[in-house]
Coordinates of C-alpha atoms in Angstrom, one line a residue:
Chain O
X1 CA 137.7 86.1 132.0
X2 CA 134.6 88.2 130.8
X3 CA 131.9 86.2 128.8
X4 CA 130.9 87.8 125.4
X5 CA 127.3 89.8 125.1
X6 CA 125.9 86.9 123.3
X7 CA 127.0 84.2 126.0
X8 CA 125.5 86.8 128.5
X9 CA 121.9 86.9 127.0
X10 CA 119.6 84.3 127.6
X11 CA 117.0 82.7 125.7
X12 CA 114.5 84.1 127.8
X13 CA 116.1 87.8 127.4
X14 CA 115.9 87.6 123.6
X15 CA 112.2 86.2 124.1
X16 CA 111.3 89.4 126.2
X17 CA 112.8 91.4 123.3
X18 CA 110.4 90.2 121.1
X19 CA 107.6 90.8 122.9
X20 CA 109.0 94.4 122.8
X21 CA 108.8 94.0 119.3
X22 CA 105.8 92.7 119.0
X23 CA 104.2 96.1 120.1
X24 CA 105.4 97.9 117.3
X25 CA 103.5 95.0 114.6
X26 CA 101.6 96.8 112.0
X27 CA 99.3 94.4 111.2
X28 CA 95.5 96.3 110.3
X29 CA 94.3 93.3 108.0
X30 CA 94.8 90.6 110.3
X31 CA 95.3 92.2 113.9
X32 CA 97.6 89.1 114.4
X33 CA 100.9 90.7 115.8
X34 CA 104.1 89.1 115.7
X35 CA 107.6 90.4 116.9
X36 CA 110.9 88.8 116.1
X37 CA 114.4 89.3 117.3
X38 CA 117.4 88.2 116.4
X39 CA 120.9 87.7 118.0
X40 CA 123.9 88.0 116.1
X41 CA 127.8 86.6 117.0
X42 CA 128.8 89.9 118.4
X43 CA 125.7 89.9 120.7
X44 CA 123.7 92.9 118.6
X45 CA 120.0 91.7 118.8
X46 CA 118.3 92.8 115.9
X47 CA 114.1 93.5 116.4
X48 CA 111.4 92.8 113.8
X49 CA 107.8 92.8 113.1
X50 CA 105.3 91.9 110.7
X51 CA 104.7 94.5 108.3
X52 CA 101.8 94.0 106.3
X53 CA 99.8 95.3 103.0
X54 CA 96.6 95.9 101.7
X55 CA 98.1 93.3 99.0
X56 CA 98.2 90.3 101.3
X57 CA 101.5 89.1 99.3
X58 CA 103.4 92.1 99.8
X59 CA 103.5 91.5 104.0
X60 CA 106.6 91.0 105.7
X61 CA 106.5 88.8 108.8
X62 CA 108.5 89.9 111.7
X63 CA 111.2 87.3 111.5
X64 CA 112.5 88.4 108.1
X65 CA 112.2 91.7 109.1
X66 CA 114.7 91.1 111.7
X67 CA 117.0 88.8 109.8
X68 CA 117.3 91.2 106.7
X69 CA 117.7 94.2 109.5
X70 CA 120.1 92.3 111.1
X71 CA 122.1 91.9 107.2
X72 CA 121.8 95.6 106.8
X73 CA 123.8 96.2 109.8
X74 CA 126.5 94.3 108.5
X75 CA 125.5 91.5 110.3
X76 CA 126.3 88.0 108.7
X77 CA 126.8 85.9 111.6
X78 CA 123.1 85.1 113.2
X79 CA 123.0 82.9 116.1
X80 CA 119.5 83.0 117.3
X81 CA 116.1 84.0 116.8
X82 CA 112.9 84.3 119.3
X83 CA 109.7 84.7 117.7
X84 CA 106.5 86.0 119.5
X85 CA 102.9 85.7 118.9
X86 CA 99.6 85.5 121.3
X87 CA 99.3 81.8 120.9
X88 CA 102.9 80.8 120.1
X89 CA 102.5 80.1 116.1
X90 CA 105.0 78.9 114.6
X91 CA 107.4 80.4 111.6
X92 CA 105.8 79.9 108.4
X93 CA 107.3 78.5 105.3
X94 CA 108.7 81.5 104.0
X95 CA 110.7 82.8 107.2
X96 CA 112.1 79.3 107.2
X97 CA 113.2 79.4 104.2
X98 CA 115.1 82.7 104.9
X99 CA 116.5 81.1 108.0
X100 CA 118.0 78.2 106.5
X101 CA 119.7 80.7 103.8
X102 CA 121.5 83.0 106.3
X103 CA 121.1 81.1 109.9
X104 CA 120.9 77.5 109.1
X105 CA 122.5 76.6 112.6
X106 CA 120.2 79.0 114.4
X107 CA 118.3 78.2 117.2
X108 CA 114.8 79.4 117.0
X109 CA 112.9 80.0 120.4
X110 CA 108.8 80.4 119.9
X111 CA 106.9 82.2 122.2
X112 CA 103.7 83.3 123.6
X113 CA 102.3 86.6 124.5
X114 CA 102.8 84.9 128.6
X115 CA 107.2 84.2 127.5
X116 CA 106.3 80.9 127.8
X117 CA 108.6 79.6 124.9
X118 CA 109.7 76.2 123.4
X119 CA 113.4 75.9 121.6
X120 CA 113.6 74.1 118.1
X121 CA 116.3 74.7 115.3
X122 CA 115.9 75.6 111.8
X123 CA 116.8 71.9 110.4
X124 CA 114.2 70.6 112.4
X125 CA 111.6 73.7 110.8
X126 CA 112.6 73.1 107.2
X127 CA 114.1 69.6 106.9
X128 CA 115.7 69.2 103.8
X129 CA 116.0 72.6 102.7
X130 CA 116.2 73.9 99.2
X131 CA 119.6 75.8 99.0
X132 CA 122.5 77.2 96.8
X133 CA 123.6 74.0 96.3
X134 CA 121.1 73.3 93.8
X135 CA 121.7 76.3 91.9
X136 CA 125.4 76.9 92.0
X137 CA 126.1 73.2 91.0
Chain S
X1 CA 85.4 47.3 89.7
X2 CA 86.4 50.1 87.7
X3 CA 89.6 52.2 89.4
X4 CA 89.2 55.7 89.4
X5 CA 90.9 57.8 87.4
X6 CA 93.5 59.2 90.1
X7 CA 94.2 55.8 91.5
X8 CA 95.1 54.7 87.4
X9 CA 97.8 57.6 86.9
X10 CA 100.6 56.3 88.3
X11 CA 103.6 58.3 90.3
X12 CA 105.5 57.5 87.6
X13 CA 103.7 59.1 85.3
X14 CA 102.5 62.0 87.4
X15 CA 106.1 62.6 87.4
X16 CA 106.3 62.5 83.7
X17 CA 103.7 65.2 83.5
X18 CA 106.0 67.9 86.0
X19 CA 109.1 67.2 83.2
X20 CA 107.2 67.7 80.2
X21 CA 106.0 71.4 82.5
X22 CA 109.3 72.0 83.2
X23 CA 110.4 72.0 79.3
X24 CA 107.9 75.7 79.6
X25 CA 110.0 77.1 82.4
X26 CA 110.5 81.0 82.3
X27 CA 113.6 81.0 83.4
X28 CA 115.9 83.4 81.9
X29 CA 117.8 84.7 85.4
X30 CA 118.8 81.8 87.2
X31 CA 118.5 79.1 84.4
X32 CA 117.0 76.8 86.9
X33 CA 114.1 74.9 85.4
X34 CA 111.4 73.5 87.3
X35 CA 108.3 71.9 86.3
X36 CA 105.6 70.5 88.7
X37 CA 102.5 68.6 87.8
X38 CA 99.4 68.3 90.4
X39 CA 97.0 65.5 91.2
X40 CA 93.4 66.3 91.9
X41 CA 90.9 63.7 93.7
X42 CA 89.0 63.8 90.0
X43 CA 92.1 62.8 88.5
X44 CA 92.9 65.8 86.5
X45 CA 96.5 66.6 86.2
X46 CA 97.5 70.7 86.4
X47 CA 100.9 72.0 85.1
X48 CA 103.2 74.3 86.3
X49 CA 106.6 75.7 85.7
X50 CA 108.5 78.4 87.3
X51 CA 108.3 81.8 86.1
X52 CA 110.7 84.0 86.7
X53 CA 111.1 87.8 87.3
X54 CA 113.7 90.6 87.0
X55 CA 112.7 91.9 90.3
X56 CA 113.6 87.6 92.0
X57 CA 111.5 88.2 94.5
X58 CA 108.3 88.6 92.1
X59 CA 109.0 85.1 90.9
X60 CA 106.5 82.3 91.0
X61 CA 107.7 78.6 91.5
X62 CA 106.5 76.0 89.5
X63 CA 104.5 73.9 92.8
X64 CA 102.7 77.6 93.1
X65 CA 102.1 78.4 89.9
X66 CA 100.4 74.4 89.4
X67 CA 98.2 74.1 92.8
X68 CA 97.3 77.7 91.9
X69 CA 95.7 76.6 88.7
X70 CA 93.9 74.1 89.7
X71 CA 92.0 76.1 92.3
X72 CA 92.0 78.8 89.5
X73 CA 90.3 75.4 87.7
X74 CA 87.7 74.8 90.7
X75 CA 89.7 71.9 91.9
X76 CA 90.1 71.6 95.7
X77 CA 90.9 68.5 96.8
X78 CA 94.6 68.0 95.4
X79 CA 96.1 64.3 96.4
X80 CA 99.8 64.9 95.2
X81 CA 102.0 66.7 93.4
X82 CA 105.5 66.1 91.4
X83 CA 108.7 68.1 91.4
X84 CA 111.4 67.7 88.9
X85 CA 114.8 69.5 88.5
X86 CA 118.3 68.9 87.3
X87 CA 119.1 67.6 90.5
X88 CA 115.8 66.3 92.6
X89 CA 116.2 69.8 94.2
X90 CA 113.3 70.2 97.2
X91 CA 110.4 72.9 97.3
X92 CA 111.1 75.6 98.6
X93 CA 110.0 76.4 101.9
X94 CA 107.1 79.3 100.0
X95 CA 106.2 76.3 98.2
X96 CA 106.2 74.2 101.3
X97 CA 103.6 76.3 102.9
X98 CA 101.4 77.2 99.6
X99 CA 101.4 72.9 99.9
X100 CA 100.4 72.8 104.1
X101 CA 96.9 75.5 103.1
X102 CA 96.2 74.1 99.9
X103 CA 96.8 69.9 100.4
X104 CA 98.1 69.4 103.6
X105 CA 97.7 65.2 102.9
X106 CA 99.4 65.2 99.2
X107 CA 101.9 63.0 98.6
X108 CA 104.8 64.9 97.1
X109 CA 107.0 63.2 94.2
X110 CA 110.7 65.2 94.2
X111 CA 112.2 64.2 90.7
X112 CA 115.5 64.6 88.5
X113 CA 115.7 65.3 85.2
X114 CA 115.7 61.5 84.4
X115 CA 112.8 61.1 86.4
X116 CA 114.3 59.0 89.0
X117 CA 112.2 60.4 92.2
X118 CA 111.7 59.9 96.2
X119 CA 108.2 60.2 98.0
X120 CA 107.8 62.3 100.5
X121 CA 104.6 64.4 102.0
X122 CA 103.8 68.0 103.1
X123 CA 103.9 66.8 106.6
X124 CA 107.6 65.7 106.3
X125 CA 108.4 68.6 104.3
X126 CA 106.9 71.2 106.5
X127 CA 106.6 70.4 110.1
X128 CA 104.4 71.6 112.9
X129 CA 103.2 74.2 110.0
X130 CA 102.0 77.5 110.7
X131 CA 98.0 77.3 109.8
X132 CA 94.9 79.3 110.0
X133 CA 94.0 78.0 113.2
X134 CA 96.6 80.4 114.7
X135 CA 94.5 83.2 112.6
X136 CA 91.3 81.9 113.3
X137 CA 91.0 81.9 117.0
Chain F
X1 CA 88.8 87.1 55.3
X2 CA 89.2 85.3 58.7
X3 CA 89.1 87.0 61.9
X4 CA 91.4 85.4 64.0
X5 CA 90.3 84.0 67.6
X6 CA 91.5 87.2 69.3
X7 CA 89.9 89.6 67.7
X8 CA 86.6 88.1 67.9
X9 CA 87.1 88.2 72.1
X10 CA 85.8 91.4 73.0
X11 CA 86.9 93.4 76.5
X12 CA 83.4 92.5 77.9
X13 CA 83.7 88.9 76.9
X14 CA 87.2 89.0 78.4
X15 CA 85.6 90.4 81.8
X16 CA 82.9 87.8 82.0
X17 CA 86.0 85.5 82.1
X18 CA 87.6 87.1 84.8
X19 CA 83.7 87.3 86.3
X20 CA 83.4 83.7 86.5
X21 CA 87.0 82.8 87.8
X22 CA 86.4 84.9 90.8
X23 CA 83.8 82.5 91.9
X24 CA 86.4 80.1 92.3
X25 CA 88.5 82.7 94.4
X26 CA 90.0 81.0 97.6
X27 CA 89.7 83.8 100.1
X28 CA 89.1 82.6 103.5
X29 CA 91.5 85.9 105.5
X30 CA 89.9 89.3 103.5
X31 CA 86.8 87.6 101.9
X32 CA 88.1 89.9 98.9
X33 CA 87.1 87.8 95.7
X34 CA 89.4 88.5 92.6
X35 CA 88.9 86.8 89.0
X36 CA 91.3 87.7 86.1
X37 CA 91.5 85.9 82.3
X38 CA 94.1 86.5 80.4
X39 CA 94.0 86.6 76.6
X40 CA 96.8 84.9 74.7
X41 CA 97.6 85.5 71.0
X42 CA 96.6 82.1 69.9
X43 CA 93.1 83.3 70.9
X44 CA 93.4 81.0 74.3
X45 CA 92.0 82.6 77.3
X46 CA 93.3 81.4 81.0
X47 CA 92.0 82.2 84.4
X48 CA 93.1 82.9 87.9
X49 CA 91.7 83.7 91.1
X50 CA 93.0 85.1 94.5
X51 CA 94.3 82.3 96.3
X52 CA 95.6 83.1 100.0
X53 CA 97.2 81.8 102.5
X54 CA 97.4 81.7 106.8
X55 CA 100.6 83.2 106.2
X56 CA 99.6 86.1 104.2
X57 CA 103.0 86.8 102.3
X58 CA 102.3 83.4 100.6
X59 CA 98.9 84.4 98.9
X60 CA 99.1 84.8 95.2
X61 CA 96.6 86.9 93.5
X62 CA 93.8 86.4 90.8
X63 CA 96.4 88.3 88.1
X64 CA 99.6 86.2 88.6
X65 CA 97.7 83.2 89.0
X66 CA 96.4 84.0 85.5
X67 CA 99.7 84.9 83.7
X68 CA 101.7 82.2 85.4
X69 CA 99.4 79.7 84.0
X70 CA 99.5 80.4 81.0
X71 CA 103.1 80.4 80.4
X72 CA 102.8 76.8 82.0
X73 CA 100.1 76.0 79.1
X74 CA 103.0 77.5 76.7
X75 CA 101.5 80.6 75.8
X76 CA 104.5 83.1 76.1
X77 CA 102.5 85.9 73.8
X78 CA 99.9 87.5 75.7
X79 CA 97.8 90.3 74.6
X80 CA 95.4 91.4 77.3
X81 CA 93.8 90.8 81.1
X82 CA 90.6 91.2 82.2
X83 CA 90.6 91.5 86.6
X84 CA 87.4 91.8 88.2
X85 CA 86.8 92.8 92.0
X86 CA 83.6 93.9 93.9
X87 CA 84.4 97.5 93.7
X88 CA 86.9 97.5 90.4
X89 CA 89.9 97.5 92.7
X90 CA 93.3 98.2 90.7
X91 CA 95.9 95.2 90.1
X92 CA 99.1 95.6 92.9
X93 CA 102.5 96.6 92.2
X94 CA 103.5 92.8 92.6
X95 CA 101.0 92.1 89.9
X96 CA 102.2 95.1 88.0
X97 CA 105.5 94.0 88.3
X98 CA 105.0 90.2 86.6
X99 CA 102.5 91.8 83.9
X100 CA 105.8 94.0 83.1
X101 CA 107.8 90.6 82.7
X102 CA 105.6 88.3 80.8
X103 CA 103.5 90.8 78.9
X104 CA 104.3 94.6 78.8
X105 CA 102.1 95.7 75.9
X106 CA 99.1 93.9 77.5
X107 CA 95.9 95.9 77.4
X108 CA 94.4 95.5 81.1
X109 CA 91.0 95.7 81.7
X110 CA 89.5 96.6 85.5
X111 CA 86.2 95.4 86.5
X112 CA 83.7 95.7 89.0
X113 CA 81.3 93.2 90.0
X114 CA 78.5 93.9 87.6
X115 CA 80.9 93.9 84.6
X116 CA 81.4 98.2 84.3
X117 CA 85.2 98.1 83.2
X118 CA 87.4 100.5 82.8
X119 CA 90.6 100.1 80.2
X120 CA 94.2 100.9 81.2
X121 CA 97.6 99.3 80.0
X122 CA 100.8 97.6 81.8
X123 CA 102.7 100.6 81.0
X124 CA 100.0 103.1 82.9
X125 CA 99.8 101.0 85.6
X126 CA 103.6 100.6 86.2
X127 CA 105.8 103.7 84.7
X128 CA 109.6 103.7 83.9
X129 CA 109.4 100.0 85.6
X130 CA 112.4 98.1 86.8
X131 CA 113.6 95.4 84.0
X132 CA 115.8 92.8 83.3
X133 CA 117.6 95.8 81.1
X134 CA 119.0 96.3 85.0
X135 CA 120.1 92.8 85.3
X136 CA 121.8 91.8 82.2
X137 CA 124.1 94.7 81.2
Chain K
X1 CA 115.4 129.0 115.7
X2 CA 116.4 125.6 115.2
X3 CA 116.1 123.4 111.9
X4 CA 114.4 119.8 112.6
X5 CA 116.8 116.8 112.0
X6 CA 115.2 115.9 109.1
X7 CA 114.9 119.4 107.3
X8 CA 118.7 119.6 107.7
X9 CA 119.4 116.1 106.0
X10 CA 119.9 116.8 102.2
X11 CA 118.3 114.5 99.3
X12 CA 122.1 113.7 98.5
X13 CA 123.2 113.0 102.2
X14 CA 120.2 110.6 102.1
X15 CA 121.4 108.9 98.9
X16 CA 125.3 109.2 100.8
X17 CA 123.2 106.7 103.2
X18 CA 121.5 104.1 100.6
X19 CA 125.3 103.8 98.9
X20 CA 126.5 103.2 102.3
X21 CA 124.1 100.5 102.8
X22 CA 124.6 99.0 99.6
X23 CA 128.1 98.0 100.8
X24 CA 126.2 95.2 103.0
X25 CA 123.7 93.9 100.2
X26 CA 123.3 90.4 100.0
X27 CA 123.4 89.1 96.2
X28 CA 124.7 85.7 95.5
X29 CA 122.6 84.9 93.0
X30 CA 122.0 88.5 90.8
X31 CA 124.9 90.5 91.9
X32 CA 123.2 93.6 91.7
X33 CA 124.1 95.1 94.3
X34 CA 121.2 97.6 95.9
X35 CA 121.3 100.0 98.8
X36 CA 118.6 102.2 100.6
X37 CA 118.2 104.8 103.0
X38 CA 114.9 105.9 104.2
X39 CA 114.0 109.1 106.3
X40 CA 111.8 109.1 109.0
X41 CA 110.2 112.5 110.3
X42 CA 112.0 112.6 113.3
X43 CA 115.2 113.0 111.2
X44 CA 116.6 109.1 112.0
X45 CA 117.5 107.3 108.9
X46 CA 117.3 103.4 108.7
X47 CA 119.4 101.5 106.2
X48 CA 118.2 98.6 104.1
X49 CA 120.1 96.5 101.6
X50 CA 119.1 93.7 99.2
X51 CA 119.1 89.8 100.7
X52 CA 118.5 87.5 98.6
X53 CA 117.6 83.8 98.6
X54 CA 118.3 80.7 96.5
X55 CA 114.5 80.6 96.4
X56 CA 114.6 83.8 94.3
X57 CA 110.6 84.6 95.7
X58 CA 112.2 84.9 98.8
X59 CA 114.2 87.4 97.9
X60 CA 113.6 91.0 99.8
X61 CA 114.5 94.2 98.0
X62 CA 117.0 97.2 99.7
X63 CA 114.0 99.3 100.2
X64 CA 111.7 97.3 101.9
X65 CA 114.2 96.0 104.2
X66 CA 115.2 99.7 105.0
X67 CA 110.8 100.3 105.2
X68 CA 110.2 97.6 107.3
X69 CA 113.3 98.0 109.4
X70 CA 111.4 102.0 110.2
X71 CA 108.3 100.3 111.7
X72 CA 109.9 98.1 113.6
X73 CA 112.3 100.5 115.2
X74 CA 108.6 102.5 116.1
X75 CA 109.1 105.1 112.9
X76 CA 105.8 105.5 111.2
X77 CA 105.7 108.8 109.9
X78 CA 108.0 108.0 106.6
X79 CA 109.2 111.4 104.5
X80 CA 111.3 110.3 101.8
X81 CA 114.1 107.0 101.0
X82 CA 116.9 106.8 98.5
X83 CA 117.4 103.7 96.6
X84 CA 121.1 103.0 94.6
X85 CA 122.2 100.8 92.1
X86 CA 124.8 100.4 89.5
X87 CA 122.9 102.1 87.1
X88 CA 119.9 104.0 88.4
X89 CA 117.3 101.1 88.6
X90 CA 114.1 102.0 89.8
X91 CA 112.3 100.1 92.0
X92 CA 110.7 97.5 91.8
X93 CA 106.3 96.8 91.8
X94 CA 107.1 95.6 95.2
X95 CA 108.1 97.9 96.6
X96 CA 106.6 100.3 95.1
X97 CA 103.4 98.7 96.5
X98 CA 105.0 98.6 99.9
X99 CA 105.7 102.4 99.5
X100 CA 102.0 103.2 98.8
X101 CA 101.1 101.7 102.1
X102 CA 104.1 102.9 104.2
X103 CA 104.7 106.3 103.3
X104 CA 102.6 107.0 100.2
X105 CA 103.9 111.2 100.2
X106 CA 107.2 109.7 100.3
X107 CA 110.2 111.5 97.9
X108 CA 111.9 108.9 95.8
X109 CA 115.4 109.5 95.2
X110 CA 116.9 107.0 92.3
X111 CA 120.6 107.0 92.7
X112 CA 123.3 105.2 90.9
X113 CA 126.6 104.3 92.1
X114 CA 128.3 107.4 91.5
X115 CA 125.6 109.5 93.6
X116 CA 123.8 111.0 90.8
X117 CA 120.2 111.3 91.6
X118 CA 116.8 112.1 90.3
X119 CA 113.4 112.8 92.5
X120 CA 110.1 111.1 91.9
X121 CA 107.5 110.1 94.5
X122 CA 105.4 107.2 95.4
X123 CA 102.1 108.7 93.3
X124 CA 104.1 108.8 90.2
X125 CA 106.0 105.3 90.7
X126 CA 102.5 103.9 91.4
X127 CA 99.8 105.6 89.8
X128 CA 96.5 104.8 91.3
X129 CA 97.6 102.0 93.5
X130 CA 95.4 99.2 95.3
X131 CA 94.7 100.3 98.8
X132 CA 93.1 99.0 102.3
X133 CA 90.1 101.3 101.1
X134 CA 89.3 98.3 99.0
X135 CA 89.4 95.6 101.8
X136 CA 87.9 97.8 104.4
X137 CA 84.5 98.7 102.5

C-alpha cells in the first residue's frame, strides 16, 4: 500500500525547504531573512519569503507568502507549515492570524538557520482567535 | 493618600469609554463595529474605532487606531486597553501584536455590546511573541 | 464677518503641526521620523506619527495614524494634511489609499524638516484609485 | 532567430492568466472576486489571487500574492502583471506601492471579467512614489 507524498515528507524535509526559501528573502531594510513553506493535503509544498518595502507596512513575511501561494494554486487544504529564521523567531501576529483563517489545524514547525526546529500548532500561537464567526453571525 | 488617576478609572468604566468609541466606527463594508478605549499610566484614556477601507486590507482596527493615538499623544506607557463588539469578539491577531511592541503588560478588557467583559492580557493573547530582540541581535 | 477656524489655519501652521508630532514618532527599525496633522472642517487639527513595529507589516504610519484618529474623535469631514519627513518624503500608496476613503478632496501638504513644503492633493497622489464604487454595485 | 518566452506572451494571454487565477480567489467576506498574472523576464508567469481574512487588514490583494509569489520562486526581474475583476477595478494603493518597489517599469494591464483590457504602468498608477532612497540617505 503506497503512503501519500504528504505522509512521506517529514517535518525535517519541509524545514530544509524553508531554508531553501529563505535564500531567496528580499529583505534590504532589515537584512532579517525569513523563508516559509507550506504543505498542502495532496503533498504540494508551497515556498515563501519575506518580501519587504521601503513602506515598512507594505512587507509581506514569508509565511503568508506561502499560504496565499499555496491558495493561488488551488490549494485549500494546508496541513503544515515550517518557518525559518537565523535565530528561530517566531510567527508574528499577523501570519497567525492568516493561519488560523485558512490552516487552523496546522502544525507549525520553527526553525533555525542550523534546522534545529521546535513543533507548535496554530491554537497554541493565537489562542482564541478572532474568526468568521464573529462576523457571519 | 490620594489614588492616582489610572488606579480611580475603573475596568468598568474603561470599558464604557471603548462603547461610546465604537458608536464612531467607520464601518461601511463589513458592518462590524468596534470601539476600543486605552489606558495610559497618567490616566488619560485614548479612543479608537475601526476604520474601514474599500481595499480590506487598508483597514485599521479600532485597538490600532487607539494605542496609535496615544503615542501620536506622547503617551508611552499604556496599562490596558478595552475591546467591545456585538459579541465580545477577540483582537485580532495585527492587533495582538501592535499590543506585544507597544504594552506588552496591559491588561486587556474584551467587551459585548452590553458591556459585560472578561480580562485577559497580551501575554495570554499573544504567546511566545515575535519581538525586536529577534531584530536586534 | 467671521472667519471660521479653518480658514484662519494656514498650510505652514498646518506643517508646524505635523513638525511637532514627528517628535513623538516611535521609530526604533528605520530611525525615519514622520509627523502628519490633519485638518478637520470643524477647524480641529489631529496628529499622528510613524509608529513601527518588530514585525514590520504591523507598523502604521504618521498619515493613517492621523486620519484614523480623527474619525475616532468624530470628525468624518476632513479638509487637509500636513506630513513632514527629514527629506519631504511623499505619503505611501497604503496611506494614499486611506486618504482616498476618508477624505478624497483633502489638500496634502509635504514637508521637510525645516518646514519647506510643497502642496499636492489626494487625487494627484493616487489617480483613477480603486473605490468602494468597485464594491457595492 | 528565436523570440524570448516573454516577447511571445501577449498582453491578453497574460490577462487569459489573471482570469484563470481569479477562479481560486479567496473572498468570503467581499466577494469580489480578483485574479492576477504577473510576467517575469524569463517569460514564467506566476499567478496570484485575492485571500481574504475575517480580520479584513489581513487581507492580501490578487496582485501582491501573484508579486510576492515571483520573488520567492527566485524571479526578480518583473516586466509586466494583469490584474481582473468584475468590472475593471484598478488596484489598490497597496499594491500599487508594492509595484513601485518590485517592478516599478512594470505594464499594468486592468482587465475585467470578459477580458477586455487597458494598459497603464506603475509611474502612472503611482506618481512620485515613496522609495528606499528616502530610508537609505
Amino acid at each position: 500500500m503506497a503512503e501519500s507524498a504528504s505522509d512521506a515528507l517529514t517535518p525535517a524535509q519541509l524545514v530544509q525547504h524553508a531554508l531553501t526559501a529563505r535564500q531567496r528573502a528580499y529583505a534590504p531594510y532589515s537584512h532579517y531573512l525569513v523563508g516559509a513553506a507550506v504543505l498542502a493535503a495532496d503533498g504540494t509544498v508551497i515556498l515563501g519569503c519575506n518580501v519587504e518595502n521601503a513602506s515598512y507596512p507594505a512587507t509581506i513575511c514569508a509565511e503568508r507568502v506561502a499560504l496565499t501561494a499555496a491558495i493561488a494554486q488551488g490549494k485549500r487544504n494546508l496541513r503544515a507549515i515550517a518557518v525559518a529564521t537565523r535565530d528561530g523567531g517566531t510567527p508574528c501576529g499577523i501570519c497567525r492570524q492568516v493561519m488560523a483563517e485558512l490552516g487552523p489545524e496546522m502544525k507549525v514547525y520553527i526553525s533555525d538557520e542550523q534546522g534545529d526546529f521546535r513543533v507548535t500548532s496554530v491554537r497554541e500561537l493565537l489562542p482564541d482567535s478572532f474568526s468568521r464567526s464573529s462576523l457571519l453571525t
